[in-house]
Amino acid sequence: MKIEKPLFKFFYIGIFLLPSAPSIGSIFLFLCLICSLINNFLELIKDRWNITFFISIFLFPIICLIQSSRFFYKFNNFDKSLTWIGLNNWIPLILCFIAFQKFVNSKSDREIIGKLLIAGSFPLIISGIGQYWFNWYGPFEFLNGFIIWFQRPMQTETGLTSLFSNQNYAGSWFCIVWPFCLSFFIQSFRNNLHRFISLGFLISISTCLILTTSRNAWGGLLLLITLLRGASLFWPIFIGITITIISVFLLNILIPLDIQTTISNLFPSWINQEFTSTHFQFRESRPEIWWEAIKLIFKNPLLGLGAGAFPIIYQSLKNAYAGHTHNLVFELALSYGIPITLIVFVPIFLICFFSFKEIYIKKTNNIDINERAWFASFFTLLCTQQVDVQYFDLRISIIFWVLLAGLKTRISPQII
């Protein structure tokens, strides 16, 4: 392994700073990316999993060149440079997946990363508590705007956002960290101090997650609990969660009004509002957005319509605003085409499948709760990106590929 110990320290600093100071943390991570690629390029490019992603990196600019010379869907007010800018959400991050495998190659490496994610989230907990209970409102800027903590004012229709610009981003991050909190709490019973600290983080992260009022995060928490419980109950509970989510969309049709009222009285109003149609009457529904996205994907399935095109087209078609497709797979397919989407996401799904078998199905004497936490964190993040897209936040997109890199190194000895 051609990674020097000081470089590991840079990587750890980058991960630690990522939640609260992503601009600075990403600089440390970028240095690690460059050094890892330079020192290990020949080894990395021989890996059959990495070859697929290297191909995607080569194809993305070619697609953009074709899109820039000939757009397949005619509409006004679209800046063609957006499709090039959109590559920042894919090429550098796919390189992170390739380069960072050397930093998450062992169980001990992954355990350290889990602890750093928890420790680095401490400012988010403090700021979230201050925002929700003590009216600490921002935005707060540091280093001439290089670091921004949003700390949005609390309103009746929004929940805790902490340092993020949106409660869904905050909820997604707390979902990422939550399984590591539970993992280290379970392992801390031999040390009273560690048990006290880990319990404090677990309670704090859980509270902040719930207070975001993000339905995506709430559903993610249910999935996390299921995944950490084990494989035996995974599919029945997962199906149950799916049915529950579908039922929410159909609630006003299937359940009589008096029963709805009885059920709603069991929960606080700030929870009830997240499941009432009146709370979302001025927003486009997910099924409507998805259906329009699918139709637009097939306008040019091979090369897509360009990154940033969807909100403009949707506005012109529906006279309503939707910032993205609310589905990461649809987003990539609409932006750059179905072939590149398959090249990127089929390996991701396969890594999930093989790592699930390795962590949950393979016969072992002891349950490795750290490895389950790592899988649960990534798989839940992947699932929640199919009903909303927080991926475009730098913190979430970087940790998406770091977690995937860890799963890949977990299964590659058995696959290659």
Short mmCIF file of C-alpha atoms in Angstrom, two decimals:
data_model
loop_
_atom_site.label_atom_id
_atom_site.label_comp_id
_atom_site.label_asym_id
_atom_site.label_seq_id
_atom_site.Cartn_x
_atom_site.Cartn_y
_atom_site.Cartn_z
CA MET A 1 0.00 0.00 0.00
CA LYS A 2 1.65 3.22 -1.17
CA ILE A 3 0.04 5.63 1.28
CA GLU A 4 2.26 7.42 3.79
CA LYS A 5 1.08 7.88 7.37
CA PRO A 6 1.10 11.72 7.18
CA LEU A 7 -1.31 11.46 4.25
CA PHE A 8 -3.67 9.41 6.42
CA LYS A 9 -3.61 12.28 8.91
CA PHE A 10 -4.59 14.71 6.15
CA PHE A 11 -7.46 12.40 5.21
CA TYR A 12 -8.63 12.21 8.82
CA ILE A 13 -8.50 15.99 9.17
CA GLY A 14 -10.53 16.34 5.96
CA ILE A 15 -13.20 13.93 7.18
CA PHE A 16 -13.35 15.61 10.61
CA LEU A 17 -13.78 19.11 9.10
CA LEU A 18 -16.19 18.04 6.38
CA PRO A 19 -19.47 18.57 8.33
CA SER A 20 -18.67 22.01 9.77
CA ALA A 21 -16.03 23.43 7.42
CA PRO A 22 -16.45 21.63 4.07
CA SER A 23 -14.39 24.20 2.15
CA ILE A 24 -11.33 23.54 4.33
CA GLY A 25 -11.98 19.82 4.73
CA SER A 26 -12.28 19.35 0.98
CA ILE A 27 -8.82 20.93 0.50
CA PHE A 28 -7.24 18.25 2.72
CA LEU A 29 -9.23 15.55 0.93
CA PHE A 30 -8.23 16.93 -2.48
CA LEU A 31 -4.55 16.67 -1.56
CA CYS A 32 -5.13 13.05 -0.52
CA LEU A 33 -6.95 12.37 -3.78
CA ILE A 34 -4.10 13.71 -5.92
CA CYS A 35 -1.39 11.87 -3.97
CA SER A 36 -3.30 8.60 -3.98
CA LEU A 37 -3.91 8.73 -7.74
CA ILE A 38 -0.27 9.58 -8.47
CA ASN A 39 1.15 6.88 -6.21
CA ASN A 40 -1.34 4.13 -6.97
CA PHE A 41 -2.68 4.85 -10.46
CA LEU A 42 -1.45 1.67 -12.15
CA GLU A 43 -2.76 -0.48 -9.34
CA LEU A 44 -6.12 1.31 -9.25
CA ILE A 45 -6.71 1.18 -12.99
CA LYS A 46 -6.20 -2.60 -13.04
CA ASP A 47 -9.12 -3.12 -10.68
CA ARG A 48 -12.14 -4.20 -12.73
CA TRP A 49 -14.53 -2.22 -10.52
CA ASN A 50 -12.49 0.94 -11.01
CA ILE A 51 -12.25 0.45 -14.78
CA THR A 52 -15.99 0.94 -15.09
CA PHE A 53 -15.80 4.26 -13.27
CA PHE A 54 -12.73 5.36 -15.24
CA ILE A 55 -14.79 4.77 -18.40
CA SER A 56 -17.55 7.03 -17.06
CA ILE A 57 -15.00 9.78 -16.36
CA PHE A 58 -13.86 9.55 -19.98
CA LEU A 59 -17.41 9.61 -21.36
CA PHE A 60 -18.80 12.55 -19.38
CA PRO A 61 -16.84 15.28 -21.27
CA ILE A 62 -17.63 13.66 -24.62
CA ILE A 63 -21.34 13.82 -23.82
CA CYS A 64 -20.97 17.47 -22.84
CA LEU A 65 -19.20 18.28 -26.09
CA ILE A 66 -22.04 16.78 -28.10
CA GLN A 67 -24.66 18.53 -25.97
CA SER A 68 -22.90 21.88 -26.37
CA SER A 69 -22.96 21.62 -30.17
CA ARG A 70 -26.47 20.27 -30.46
CA PHE A 71 -29.22 20.49 -27.87
CA PHE A 72 -32.04 18.03 -28.33
CA TYR A 73 -34.78 19.84 -26.49
CA LYS A 74 -35.42 23.43 -27.53
CA PHE A 75 -36.12 25.85 -24.70
CA ASN A 76 -35.15 29.37 -23.76
CA ASN A 77 -33.17 30.79 -20.86
CA PHE A 78 -30.83 27.83 -20.60
CA ASP A 79 -27.11 28.45 -20.12
CA LYS A 80 -25.25 25.68 -21.95
CA SER A 81 -22.31 26.04 -19.58
CA LEU A 82 -24.47 24.49 -16.85
CA THR A 83 -24.02 21.06 -18.37
CA TRP A 84 -20.22 21.46 -17.99
CA ILE A 85 -20.57 22.85 -14.48
CA GLY A 86 -22.69 19.82 -13.64
CA LEU A 87 -19.67 17.57 -14.19
CA ASN A 88 -18.37 18.83 -10.83
CA ASN A 89 -21.03 16.66 -9.20
CA TRP A 90 -19.66 13.52 -10.84
CA ILE A 91 -16.08 13.43 -12.17
CA PRO A 92 -14.21 14.72 -9.07
CA LEU A 93 -16.40 12.62 -6.79
CA ILE A 94 -15.96 9.44 -8.79
CA LEU A 95 -12.23 10.07 -8.54
CA CYS A 96 -12.75 10.30 -4.77
CA PHE A 97 -14.25 6.82 -4.84
CA ILE A 98 -11.24 5.47 -6.73
CA ALA A 99 -8.53 7.29 -4.79
CA PHE A 100 -9.95 7.00 -1.28
CA GLN A 101 -10.12 3.19 -1.34
CA LYS A 102 -6.59 3.19 0.06
CA PHE A 103 -7.77 5.14 3.11
CA VAL A 104 -10.74 2.87 3.96
CA ASN A 105 -9.14 -0.44 3.12
CA SER A 106 -9.34 -2.15 6.52
CA LYS A 107 -11.85 -2.54 9.34
CA SER A 108 -9.71 -0.35 11.58
CA ASP A 109 -9.60 2.38 8.91
CA ARG A 110 -13.38 2.33 8.62
CA GLU A 111 -13.81 2.36 12.38
CA ILE A 112 -11.64 5.48 12.64
CA ILE A 113 -13.65 7.19 9.89
CA GLY A 114 -16.88 6.40 11.73
CA LYS A 115 -15.56 7.99 14.92
CA LEU A 116 -14.34 11.05 13.02
CA LEU A 117 -17.77 11.52 11.42
CA ILE A 118 -19.34 11.51 14.88
CA ALA A 119 -16.78 13.89 16.38
CA GLY A 120 -16.95 16.19 13.35
CA SER A 121 -20.74 16.40 13.73
CA PHE A 122 -20.48 17.92 17.22
CA PRO A 123 -20.71 21.53 15.88
CA LEU A 124 -23.86 20.52 13.98
CA ILE A 125 -25.44 19.25 17.19
CA ILE A 126 -24.58 22.43 19.11
CA SER A 127 -25.75 24.73 16.34
CA GLY A 128 -28.96 22.72 15.86
CA ILE A 129 -29.78 22.88 19.58
CA GLY A 130 -29.00 26.60 19.60
CA GLN A 131 -31.13 27.20 16.54
CA TYR A 132 -34.14 25.22 17.78
CA TRP A 133 -34.26 26.21 21.45
CA PHE A 134 -32.20 29.40 21.81
CA ASN A 135 -32.91 31.27 18.54
CA TRP A 136 -29.33 31.25 17.30
CA TYR A 137 -29.95 32.43 13.77
CA GLY A 138 -27.47 33.19 11.00
CA PRO A 139 -26.10 33.09 8.50
CA PHE A 140 -22.68 33.21 10.12
CA GLU A 141 -19.68 33.73 7.85
CA PHE A 142 -16.03 32.99 8.59
CA LEU A 143 -12.84 33.67 6.63
CA ASN A 144 -14.53 36.16 4.33
CA GLY A 145 -17.40 33.82 3.46
CA PHE A 146 -15.17 30.80 2.90
CA ILE A 147 -17.19 29.04 5.59
CA ILE A 148 -20.92 29.71 5.97
CA TRP A 149 -23.18 28.37 8.72
CA PHE A 150 -26.74 29.04 7.55
CA GLN A 151 -28.68 28.63 10.84
CA ARG A 152 -31.96 29.62 9.21
CA PRO A 153 -34.66 31.23 11.39
CA MET A 154 -37.21 28.69 12.62
CA GLN A 155 -40.63 28.86 10.98
CA THR A 156 -43.83 26.89 11.48
CA GLU A 157 -43.33 24.87 8.28
CA THR A 158 -39.61 24.17 8.67
CA GLY A 159 -37.61 22.14 11.11
CA LEU A 160 -34.06 22.17 12.41
CA THR A 161 -31.47 22.91 9.72
CA SER A 162 -28.33 23.41 11.83
CA LEU A 163 -25.42 24.56 9.63
CA PHE A 164 -27.15 23.42 6.45
CA SER A 165 -29.30 25.53 4.14
CA ASN A 166 -32.22 23.09 4.28
CA GLN A 167 -33.64 20.68 6.86
CA ASN A 168 -33.55 17.80 4.37
CA TYR A 169 -29.78 18.21 4.03
CA ALA A 170 -29.42 18.24 7.81
CA GLY A 171 -31.65 15.17 8.14
CA SER A 172 -29.62 13.33 5.54
CA TRP A 173 -26.36 14.04 7.37
CA PHE A 174 -27.77 12.92 10.72
CA CYS A 175 -28.92 9.69 9.05
CA ILE A 176 -25.39 9.13 7.77
CA VAL A 177 -23.88 9.52 11.25
CA TRP A 178 -26.61 7.80 13.32
CA PRO A 179 -25.59 4.13 12.70
CA PHE A 180 -22.02 4.89 13.76
CA CYS A 181 -23.34 6.43 16.99
CA LEU A 182 -25.34 3.29 17.73
CA SER A 183 -22.41 1.05 16.81
CA PHE A 184 -20.00 2.75 19.19
CA PHE A 185 -22.59 2.92 21.94
CA ILE A 186 -23.07 -0.85 21.72
CA GLN A 187 -19.30 -1.37 21.96
CA SER A 188 -18.76 1.05 24.84
CA PHE A 189 -20.23 -0.95 27.75
CA ARG A 190 -16.82 -1.93 29.14
CA ASN A 191 -15.88 1.70 29.72
CA ASN A 192 -18.22 3.98 31.67
CA LEU A 193 -16.79 7.21 30.22
CA HIS A 194 -17.04 5.95 26.64
CA ARG A 195 -20.56 4.70 27.31
CA PHE A 196 -21.62 8.10 28.65
CA ILE A 197 -20.10 9.98 25.69
CA SER A 198 -21.47 7.61 23.04
CA LEU A 199 -24.94 7.70 24.64
CA GLY A 200 -24.85 11.50 24.60
CA PHE A 201 -24.04 11.53 20.89
CA LEU A 202 -26.69 8.91 20.12
CA ILE A 203 -29.43 10.84 21.93
CA SER A 204 -28.34 14.18 20.46
CA ILE A 205 -28.11 12.93 16.88
CA SER A 206 -31.46 11.13 17.19
CA THR A 207 -33.13 14.27 18.59
CA CYS A 208 -31.71 16.53 15.89
CA LEU A 209 -32.70 14.04 13.19
CA ILE A 210 -36.31 13.97 14.37
CA LEU A 211 -36.49 17.75 14.80
CA THR A 212 -35.49 18.33 11.17
CA THR A 213 -39.10 17.28 10.33
CA SER A 214 -37.66 15.69 7.20
CA ARG A 215 -39.84 12.76 6.15
CA ASN A 216 -36.90 11.49 4.14
CA ALA A 217 -34.78 11.39 7.30
CA TRP A 218 -37.55 9.76 9.34
CA GLY A 219 -37.91 7.02 6.76
CA GLY A 220 -34.13 6.69 6.67
CA LEU A 221 -34.05 6.19 10.44
CA LEU A 222 -36.53 3.31 10.18
CA LEU A 223 -34.39 1.71 7.50
CA LEU A 224 -31.23 2.21 9.56
CA ILE A 225 -32.80 0.45 12.56
CA THR A 226 -33.80 -2.43 10.30
CA LEU A 227 -30.36 -2.78 8.75
CA LEU A 228 -28.57 -2.72 12.08
CA ARG A 229 -30.98 -5.32 13.43
CA GLY A 230 -29.82 -7.89 10.88
CA ALA A 231 -30.68 -9.72 7.68
CA SER A 232 -33.51 -11.91 8.95
CA LEU A 233 -36.03 -9.10 9.33
CA PHE A 234 -34.61 -6.85 6.63
CA TRP A 235 -36.89 -7.54 3.70
CA PRO A 236 -40.21 -7.86 5.59
CA ILE A 237 -39.65 -4.59 7.41
CA PHE A 238 -38.29 -2.87 4.30
CA ILE A 239 -41.42 -3.86 2.39
CA GLY A 240 -43.53 -2.66 5.31
CA ILE A 241 -41.80 0.73 5.25
CA THR A 242 -42.38 0.98 1.50
CA ILE A 243 -46.07 0.20 1.89
CA THR A 244 -46.32 2.77 4.68
CA ILE A 245 -44.77 5.48 2.52
CA ILE A 246 -47.13 4.67 -0.35
CA SER A 247 -50.06 4.74 2.04
CA VAL A 248 -49.12 8.26 3.10
CA PHE A 249 -49.71 9.45 -0.47
CA LEU A 250 -53.08 7.70 -0.48
CA LEU A 251 -54.06 8.54 3.08
CA ASN A 252 -56.85 10.99 2.31
CA ILE A 253 -58.47 8.50 -0.07
CA LEU A 254 -58.20 5.23 1.83
CA ILE A 255 -58.84 6.30 5.44
CA PRO A 256 -62.10 7.94 6.64
CA LEU A 257 -61.80 11.47 8.01
CA ASP A 258 -62.78 10.57 11.59
CA ILE A 259 -60.06 7.87 11.72
CA GLN A 260 -57.52 10.32 10.30
CA THR A 261 -58.45 12.79 13.05
CA THR A 262 -58.08 10.14 15.75
CA ILE A 263 -54.67 9.12 14.43
CA SER A 264 -53.45 12.70 14.09
CA ASN A 265 -54.37 13.46 17.71
CA LEU A 266 -51.78 10.90 18.81
CA PHE A 267 -48.91 13.00 17.45
CA PRO A 268 -47.69 16.59 17.90
CA SER A 269 -48.88 19.10 15.31
CA TRP A 270 -45.36 19.59 13.92
CA ILE A 271 -45.31 15.89 12.99
CA ASN A 272 -48.89 15.82 11.70
CA GLN A 273 -48.28 18.67 9.27
CA GLU A 274 -45.64 16.60 7.46
CA PHE A 275 -48.34 14.11 6.44
CA THR A 276 -51.22 16.40 5.52
CA SER A 277 -52.02 17.40 1.96
CA THR A 278 -52.71 21.02 2.93
CA HIS A 279 -49.12 21.45 4.11
CA PHE A 280 -47.88 20.60 0.61
CA GLN A 281 -50.69 22.04 -1.50
CA PHE A 282 -48.39 24.62 -3.10
CA ARG A 283 -45.68 22.09 -3.96
CA GLU A 284 -45.46 19.63 -6.81
CA SER A 285 -45.88 16.01 -5.72
CA ARG A 286 -43.09 13.49 -6.16
CA PRO A 287 -45.07 11.25 -8.60
CA GLU A 288 -45.80 14.26 -10.82
CA ILE A 289 -42.15 15.28 -10.88
CA TRP A 290 -40.95 11.71 -11.50
CA TRP A 291 -43.40 11.18 -14.36
CA GLU A 292 -42.32 14.37 -16.11
CA ALA A 293 -38.66 13.42 -15.55
CA ILE A 294 -39.19 9.99 -17.12
CA LYS A 295 -40.87 11.52 -20.17
CA LEU A 296 -38.03 14.01 -20.55
CA ILE A 297 -35.39 11.29 -20.20
CA PHE A 298 -36.83 9.57 -23.27
CA LYS A 299 -36.66 12.79 -25.28
CA ASN A 300 -32.99 11.92 -25.68
CA PRO A 301 -32.19 8.71 -23.78
CA LEU A 302 -28.66 8.34 -25.15
CA LEU A 303 -27.12 11.69 -24.27
CA GLY A 304 -29.58 13.48 -22.00
CA LEU A 305 -30.73 17.08 -22.07
CA GLY A 306 -27.98 18.68 -20.03
CA ALA A 307 -27.41 19.31 -16.33
CA GLY A 308 -29.62 22.11 -15.01
CA ALA A 309 -32.18 21.70 -17.79
CA PHE A 310 -34.93 20.06 -15.74
CA PRO A 311 -36.16 23.04 -13.66
CA ILE A 312 -36.36 25.25 -16.75
CA ILE A 313 -38.23 22.67 -18.81
CA TYR A 314 -40.54 21.79 -15.93
CA GLN A 315 -41.37 25.46 -15.39
CA SER A 316 -42.26 25.87 -19.06
CA LEU A 317 -44.39 22.71 -19.12
CA LYS A 318 -46.16 22.90 -15.77
CA ASN A 319 -45.84 26.58 -14.80
CA ALA A 320 -44.44 25.37 -11.47
CA TYR A 321 -40.98 25.11 -9.95
CA ALA A 322 -39.08 21.89 -9.26
CA GLY A 323 -35.37 22.35 -8.64
CA HIS A 324 -34.49 18.76 -9.56
CA THR A 325 -36.06 15.38 -10.32
CA HIS A 326 -36.07 14.23 -6.66
CA ASN A 327 -34.39 11.01 -7.78
CA LEU A 328 -30.62 10.74 -8.23
CA VAL A 329 -30.81 8.06 -10.94
CA PHE A 330 -33.37 10.08 -12.91
CA GLU A 331 -31.26 13.20 -12.42
CA LEU A 332 -28.19 11.64 -14.00
CA ALA A 333 -30.18 10.00 -16.80
CA LEU A 334 -31.95 13.23 -17.70
CA SER A 335 -28.72 15.24 -17.55
CA TYR A 336 -26.32 12.91 -19.39
CA GLY A 337 -28.28 9.94 -20.72
CA ILE A 338 -29.24 6.39 -19.80
CA PRO A 339 -25.98 4.63 -20.89
CA ILE A 340 -23.76 6.71 -18.59
CA THR A 341 -26.31 6.25 -15.81
CA LEU A 342 -26.08 2.48 -16.15
CA ILE A 343 -22.27 2.64 -16.21
CA VAL A 344 -22.28 4.58 -12.93
CA PHE A 345 -25.16 3.03 -11.00
CA VAL A 346 -25.06 -0.65 -11.96
CA PRO A 347 -21.65 -1.08 -10.24
CA ILE A 348 -22.97 0.84 -7.23
CA PHE A 349 -25.95 -1.51 -6.89
CA LEU A 350 -23.69 -4.54 -7.39
CA ILE A 351 -21.30 -3.35 -4.68
CA CYS A 352 -24.31 -3.01 -2.35
CA PHE A 353 -25.49 -6.51 -3.23
CA PHE A 354 -22.13 -8.23 -2.70
CA SER A 355 -21.28 -6.28 0.43
CA PHE A 356 -24.71 -7.11 1.89
CA LYS A 357 -24.01 -10.80 1.30
CA GLU A 358 -20.56 -10.47 2.83
CA ILE A 359 -21.66 -8.55 5.92
CA TYR A 360 -25.08 -10.08 6.63
CA ILE A 361 -25.34 -13.48 4.93
CA LYS A 362 -21.87 -14.97 5.22
CA LYS A 363 -21.59 -17.33 8.19
CA THR A 364 -19.42 -15.86 10.92
CA ASN A 365 -19.14 -16.41 14.63
CA ASN A 366 -19.55 -12.76 15.62
CA ILE A 367 -21.71 -9.94 14.29
CA ASP A 368 -19.51 -7.04 13.14
CA ILE A 369 -21.60 -4.05 14.16
CA ASN A 370 -19.09 -1.57 12.70
CA GLU A 371 -19.37 -3.11 9.25
CA ARG A 372 -23.15 -3.17 9.53
CA ALA A 373 -23.11 0.49 10.48
CA TRP A 374 -20.97 1.32 7.43
CA PHE A 375 -23.30 -0.59 5.09
CA ALA A 376 -26.44 0.83 6.72
CA SER A 377 -25.14 4.39 6.41
CA PHE A 378 -24.40 4.10 2.70
CA PHE A 379 -27.41 1.99 1.71
CA THR A 380 -29.83 4.31 3.52
CA LEU A 381 -28.20 7.31 1.88
CA LEU A 382 -28.52 5.65 -1.51
CA CYS A 383 -32.20 4.80 -0.92
CA THR A 384 -33.15 8.25 0.32
CA GLN A 385 -31.57 9.80 -2.79
CA GLN A 386 -34.26 8.07 -4.83
CA VAL A 387 -37.03 10.19 -3.27
CA ASP A 388 -35.05 13.40 -2.79
CA VAL A 389 -31.60 14.61 -3.82
CA GLN A 390 -29.33 15.98 -1.10
CA TYR A 391 -26.37 14.63 -3.08
CA PHE A 392 -25.60 18.08 -4.49
CA ASP A 393 -24.43 19.27 -1.08
CA LEU A 394 -20.63 18.85 -1.11
CA ARG A 395 -20.53 17.19 2.32
CA ILE A 396 -23.09 14.57 1.41
CA SER A 397 -21.71 13.81 -2.04
CA ILE A 398 -18.16 13.33 -0.73
CA ILE A 399 -19.24 11.03 2.08
CA PHE A 400 -21.46 9.14 -0.41
CA TRP A 401 -18.39 8.08 -2.38
CA VAL A 402 -16.20 7.54 0.71
CA LEU A 403 -18.75 5.11 2.12
CA LEU A 404 -19.05 3.36 -1.24
CA ALA A 405 -15.26 3.04 -1.41
CA GLY A 406 -15.31 1.33 1.97
CA LEU A 407 -17.91 -1.18 0.80
CA LYS A 408 -15.93 -1.87 -2.36
CA THR A 409 -12.76 -2.66 -0.42
CA ARG A 410 -14.85 -4.90 1.83
CA ILE A 411 -15.90 -7.17 -1.03
CA SER A 412 -13.14 -6.86 -3.66
CA PRO A 413 -10.97 -9.73 -2.36
CA GLN A 414 -13.92 -12.10 -2.85
CA ILE A 415 -14.94 -10.75 -6.26
CA ILE A 416 -11.68 -10.22 -8.14
#
